[in-house]
Amino acid sequence: VTDLNIYEHIDKPYLTAKLLLIDSEKILENVDFLGGEKITIQIKSTKPQTKIISNIFYVVDIPTIQKVNNDIQVLGFELIEDIAHFSNVQLICKSYSGKISEILTKISKNFLQSKPIKSNGNDRNKVKLIVPNLNPIQTLIWLKKTAKTIDGYPFFLYSTLAKKELQFFDLGTMLTTDVINGDVPFRTHTAQTNS
């Protein structure tokens, strides 16, 4: 493996990834890739006493196949997190009632391998609805768009690499939460100095 890019998206309740590898063992010829192959990715920091972060992805596409020479080729895989893969083969046509955070938890428990949803429960009121024949991920996104707080803040439902549960939080909560990298801020450029 030469490159691994994992993408977290604030509007998607699943992760996507791109994996680039050098194939000198003729993997592509020996394995009949049809899409849906399972890839487990485990990441561990070099710092002592850190935990392994493990995620399961499925192959969606192989958009890059480039020959280097007769024996070596470069393969690029597009991957999707397991809950999105399993969501594509299910449909929900059912009625629900309650707070949106509660409905999201019920859907996740019944259709997304009981993936927990972490929420502060700030969604404002109870609803009654019928899911109009959508897959579970489409249903989660549809419900997330309708959720608002008392102050009118929108909600976001997203997946992260380091946490097992989906995150369902409103914009107000996200803006007032302490930053995790306060002592080492992210910088995209170096400071310029005068001679």
Short mmCIF file of C-alpha atoms in Angstrom, two decimals:
data_model
loop_
_atom_site.label_atom_id
_atom_site.label_comp_id
_atom_site.label_asym_id
_atom_site.label_seq_id
_atom_site.Cartn_x
_atom_site.Cartn_y
_atom_site.Cartn_z
CA VAL A 1 0.00 0.00 0.00
CA THR A 2 1.47 3.35 -1.01
CA ASP A 3 -1.45 5.69 -0.26
CA LEU A 4 -4.52 5.53 1.95
CA ASN A 5 -6.90 8.49 2.12
CA ILE A 6 -9.92 8.23 4.42
CA TYR A 7 -12.55 10.93 4.08
CA GLU A 8 -14.91 12.11 6.79
CA HIS A 9 -17.81 14.20 5.46
CA ILE A 10 -20.05 16.25 7.72
CA ASP A 11 -23.09 15.53 5.52
CA LYS A 12 -22.54 11.76 5.13
CA PRO A 13 -23.13 9.21 7.89
CA TYR A 14 -20.37 6.98 6.50
CA LEU A 15 -16.68 7.14 5.60
CA THR A 16 -15.20 6.83 2.12
CA ALA A 17 -11.62 5.96 1.26
CA LYS A 18 -9.15 5.63 -1.58
CA LEU A 19 -6.46 2.98 -1.45
CA LEU A 20 -3.50 2.85 -3.83
CA LEU A 21 -1.26 -0.21 -3.96
CA ILE A 22 1.53 -1.62 -6.05
CA ASP A 23 0.56 -5.04 -7.40
CA SER A 24 3.58 -7.23 -8.10
CA GLU A 25 1.74 -10.48 -7.23
CA LYS A 26 -0.94 -10.20 -9.96
CA ILE A 27 -3.71 -9.64 -7.42
CA LEU A 28 -6.05 -8.21 -10.03
CA GLU A 29 -5.70 -11.27 -12.28
CA ASN A 30 -5.94 -13.82 -9.43
CA VAL A 31 -8.86 -12.24 -7.56
CA ASP A 32 -12.05 -11.71 -9.52
CA PHE A 33 -13.04 -8.28 -8.19
CA LEU A 34 -16.76 -7.73 -8.66
CA GLY A 35 -17.26 -4.98 -6.07
CA GLY A 36 -18.27 -5.69 -2.51
CA GLU A 37 -14.98 -7.23 -1.40
CA LYS A 38 -14.30 -6.60 2.29
CA ILE A 39 -11.17 -4.73 3.39
CA THR A 40 -10.35 -4.23 7.07
CA ILE A 41 -8.10 -1.25 7.78
CA GLN A 42 -6.32 -0.98 11.12
CA ILE A 43 -4.37 2.14 12.07
CA LYS A 44 -2.19 2.61 15.16
CA SER A 45 -0.18 5.62 16.25
CA THR A 46 3.53 5.25 16.94
CA LYS A 47 2.98 6.85 20.35
CA PRO A 48 3.12 4.39 23.26
CA GLN A 49 -0.11 3.02 24.77
CA THR A 50 -2.39 3.99 21.89
CA LYS A 51 -5.33 1.94 20.71
CA ILE A 52 -5.76 0.43 17.27
CA ILE A 53 -8.42 2.12 15.14
CA SER A 54 -10.16 -0.52 13.03
CA ASN A 55 -12.71 0.07 10.28
CA ILE A 56 -14.31 -2.20 7.72
CA PHE A 57 -14.68 -0.99 4.14
CA TYR A 58 -16.01 -2.53 0.94
CA VAL A 59 -14.66 -2.10 -2.58
CA VAL A 60 -16.91 0.03 -4.75
CA ASP A 61 -14.72 0.52 -7.81
CA ILE A 62 -11.18 0.15 -9.15
CA PRO A 63 -10.84 3.33 -11.24
CA THR A 64 -7.04 3.19 -11.54
CA ILE A 65 -5.19 0.32 -13.17
CA GLN A 66 -1.85 1.41 -14.55
CA LYS A 67 0.91 -0.89 -15.79
CA VAL A 68 4.42 0.05 -14.66
CA ASN A 69 6.07 -2.84 -16.52
CA ASN A 70 5.21 -6.44 -17.42
CA ASP A 71 5.30 -7.59 -13.78
CA ILE A 72 4.10 -4.58 -11.79
CA GLN A 73 0.94 -2.49 -11.91
CA VAL A 74 -0.61 0.19 -9.73
CA LEU A 75 -4.18 -0.34 -8.51
CA GLY A 76 -6.44 2.33 -7.07
CA PHE A 77 -9.49 1.23 -5.05
CA GLU A 78 -12.50 3.33 -4.06
CA LEU A 79 -13.90 2.12 -0.73
CA ILE A 80 -17.03 2.76 1.29
CA GLU A 81 -17.69 2.09 4.99
CA ASP A 82 -19.56 -1.11 5.81
CA ILE A 83 -22.84 0.51 6.93
CA ALA A 84 -23.22 2.28 3.57
CA HIS A 85 -22.56 -0.98 1.74
CA PHE A 86 -25.23 -2.89 3.69
CA SER A 87 -27.65 0.04 3.45
CA ASN A 88 -27.76 -0.22 -0.35
CA VAL A 89 -29.52 -3.60 -0.26
CA GLN A 90 -32.33 -2.66 2.16
CA LEU A 91 -35.45 -0.50 1.94
CA ILE A 92 -37.50 1.00 4.75
CA CYS A 93 -41.23 1.55 4.38
CA LYS A 94 -42.42 1.99 7.95
CA SER A 95 -43.98 4.57 10.26
CA TYR A 96 -42.14 6.06 13.22
CA SER A 97 -42.98 8.54 15.97
CA GLY A 98 -40.89 10.32 18.58
CA LYS A 99 -37.90 12.64 18.61
CA ILE A 100 -35.74 12.43 15.51
CA SER A 101 -32.71 11.34 17.58
CA GLU A 102 -34.78 8.41 18.90
CA ILE A 103 -35.99 7.46 15.42
CA LEU A 104 -32.42 7.54 14.09
CA THR A 105 -31.36 5.17 16.86
CA LYS A 106 -34.22 2.77 16.05
CA ILE A 107 -33.34 2.72 12.35
CA SER A 108 -29.66 2.18 13.10
CA LYS A 109 -30.46 -0.66 15.50
CA ASN A 110 -32.76 -2.43 13.04
CA PHE A 111 -31.02 -1.81 9.71
CA LEU A 112 -27.37 -0.78 10.25
CA GLN A 113 -25.92 -3.59 12.37
CA SER A 114 -26.85 -1.78 15.62
CA LYS A 115 -24.33 1.01 14.98
CA PRO A 116 -24.79 3.36 17.97
CA ILE A 117 -25.66 7.02 17.47
CA LYS A 118 -24.20 9.55 19.90
CA SER A 119 -26.45 12.58 20.44
CA ASN A 120 -27.15 15.22 23.05
CA GLY A 121 -30.91 14.98 22.39
CA ASN A 122 -31.32 18.68 21.55
CA ASP A 123 -33.77 18.07 18.70
CA ARG A 124 -36.82 20.07 19.64
CA ASN A 125 -40.06 18.23 19.12
CA LYS A 126 -41.68 14.91 18.44
CA VAL A 127 -42.73 13.90 14.93
CA LYS A 128 -44.87 11.25 13.28
CA LEU A 129 -43.75 10.11 9.86
CA ILE A 130 -43.79 7.35 7.30
CA VAL A 131 -40.48 6.54 5.62
CA PRO A 132 -41.26 6.60 1.86
CA ASN A 133 -39.38 3.50 0.63
CA LEU A 134 -35.80 4.74 1.16
CA ASN A 135 -32.68 2.81 2.09
CA PRO A 136 -31.43 3.30 5.68
CA ILE A 137 -28.69 5.85 4.81
CA GLN A 138 -31.12 7.92 2.69
CA THR A 139 -33.59 7.78 5.59
CA LEU A 140 -30.99 8.98 8.11
CA ILE A 141 -30.01 11.88 5.83
CA TRP A 142 -33.67 12.80 5.21
CA LEU A 143 -34.45 12.84 8.93
CA LYS A 144 -31.29 14.76 9.78
CA LYS A 145 -32.33 17.54 7.39
CA THR A 146 -35.66 17.97 9.20
CA ALA A 147 -34.17 18.15 12.71
CA LYS A 148 -33.77 21.59 14.35
CA THR A 149 -33.06 22.84 17.85
CA ILE A 150 -35.19 25.32 19.80
CA ASP A 151 -32.87 28.08 18.52
CA GLY A 152 -33.21 26.84 14.91
CA TYR A 153 -29.75 25.29 14.59
CA PRO A 154 -29.49 22.50 11.99
CA PHE A 155 -28.19 19.05 12.85
CA PHE A 156 -25.36 17.07 11.30
CA LEU A 157 -25.07 13.29 11.19
CA TYR A 158 -21.59 12.04 10.37
CA SER A 159 -19.16 9.21 10.87
CA THR A 160 -15.60 9.61 12.15
CA LEU A 161 -12.55 7.41 11.80
CA ALA A 162 -11.71 7.19 15.49
CA LYS A 163 -15.20 6.67 16.97
CA LYS A 164 -17.45 3.65 16.56
CA GLU A 165 -20.72 5.56 16.84
CA LEU A 166 -22.34 7.98 14.39
CA GLN A 167 -22.33 11.57 15.62
CA PHE A 168 -25.67 13.49 15.64
CA PHE A 169 -25.10 17.03 16.92
CA ASP A 170 -26.50 20.48 16.23
CA LEU A 171 -24.41 23.36 14.94
CA GLY A 172 -24.70 25.30 18.22
CA THR A 173 -23.23 22.41 20.21
CA MET A 174 -20.47 21.89 17.66
CA LEU A 175 -19.46 25.58 17.79
CA THR A 176 -19.26 25.65 21.61
CA THR A 177 -17.39 22.34 22.04
CA ASP A 178 -13.74 22.61 23.06
CA VAL A 179 -11.26 22.02 20.23
CA ILE A 180 -9.15 18.87 20.38
CA ASN A 181 -6.01 20.45 18.95
CA GLY A 182 -5.86 23.76 20.83
CA ASP A 183 -2.15 23.53 21.55
CA VAL A 184 -1.25 22.45 17.96
CA PRO A 185 -3.46 24.34 15.49
CA PHE A 186 -3.65 23.21 11.88
CA ARG A 187 -1.68 25.43 9.51
CA THR A 188 -1.56 25.30 5.74
CA HIS A 189 1.31 27.71 5.16
CA THR A 190 4.58 28.78 6.70
CA ALA A 191 5.07 32.21 8.18
CA GLN A 192 6.91 34.66 5.96
CA THR A 193 9.85 36.53 7.36
CA ASN A 194 11.61 39.62 6.11
CA SER A 195 15.34 39.55 5.57
#
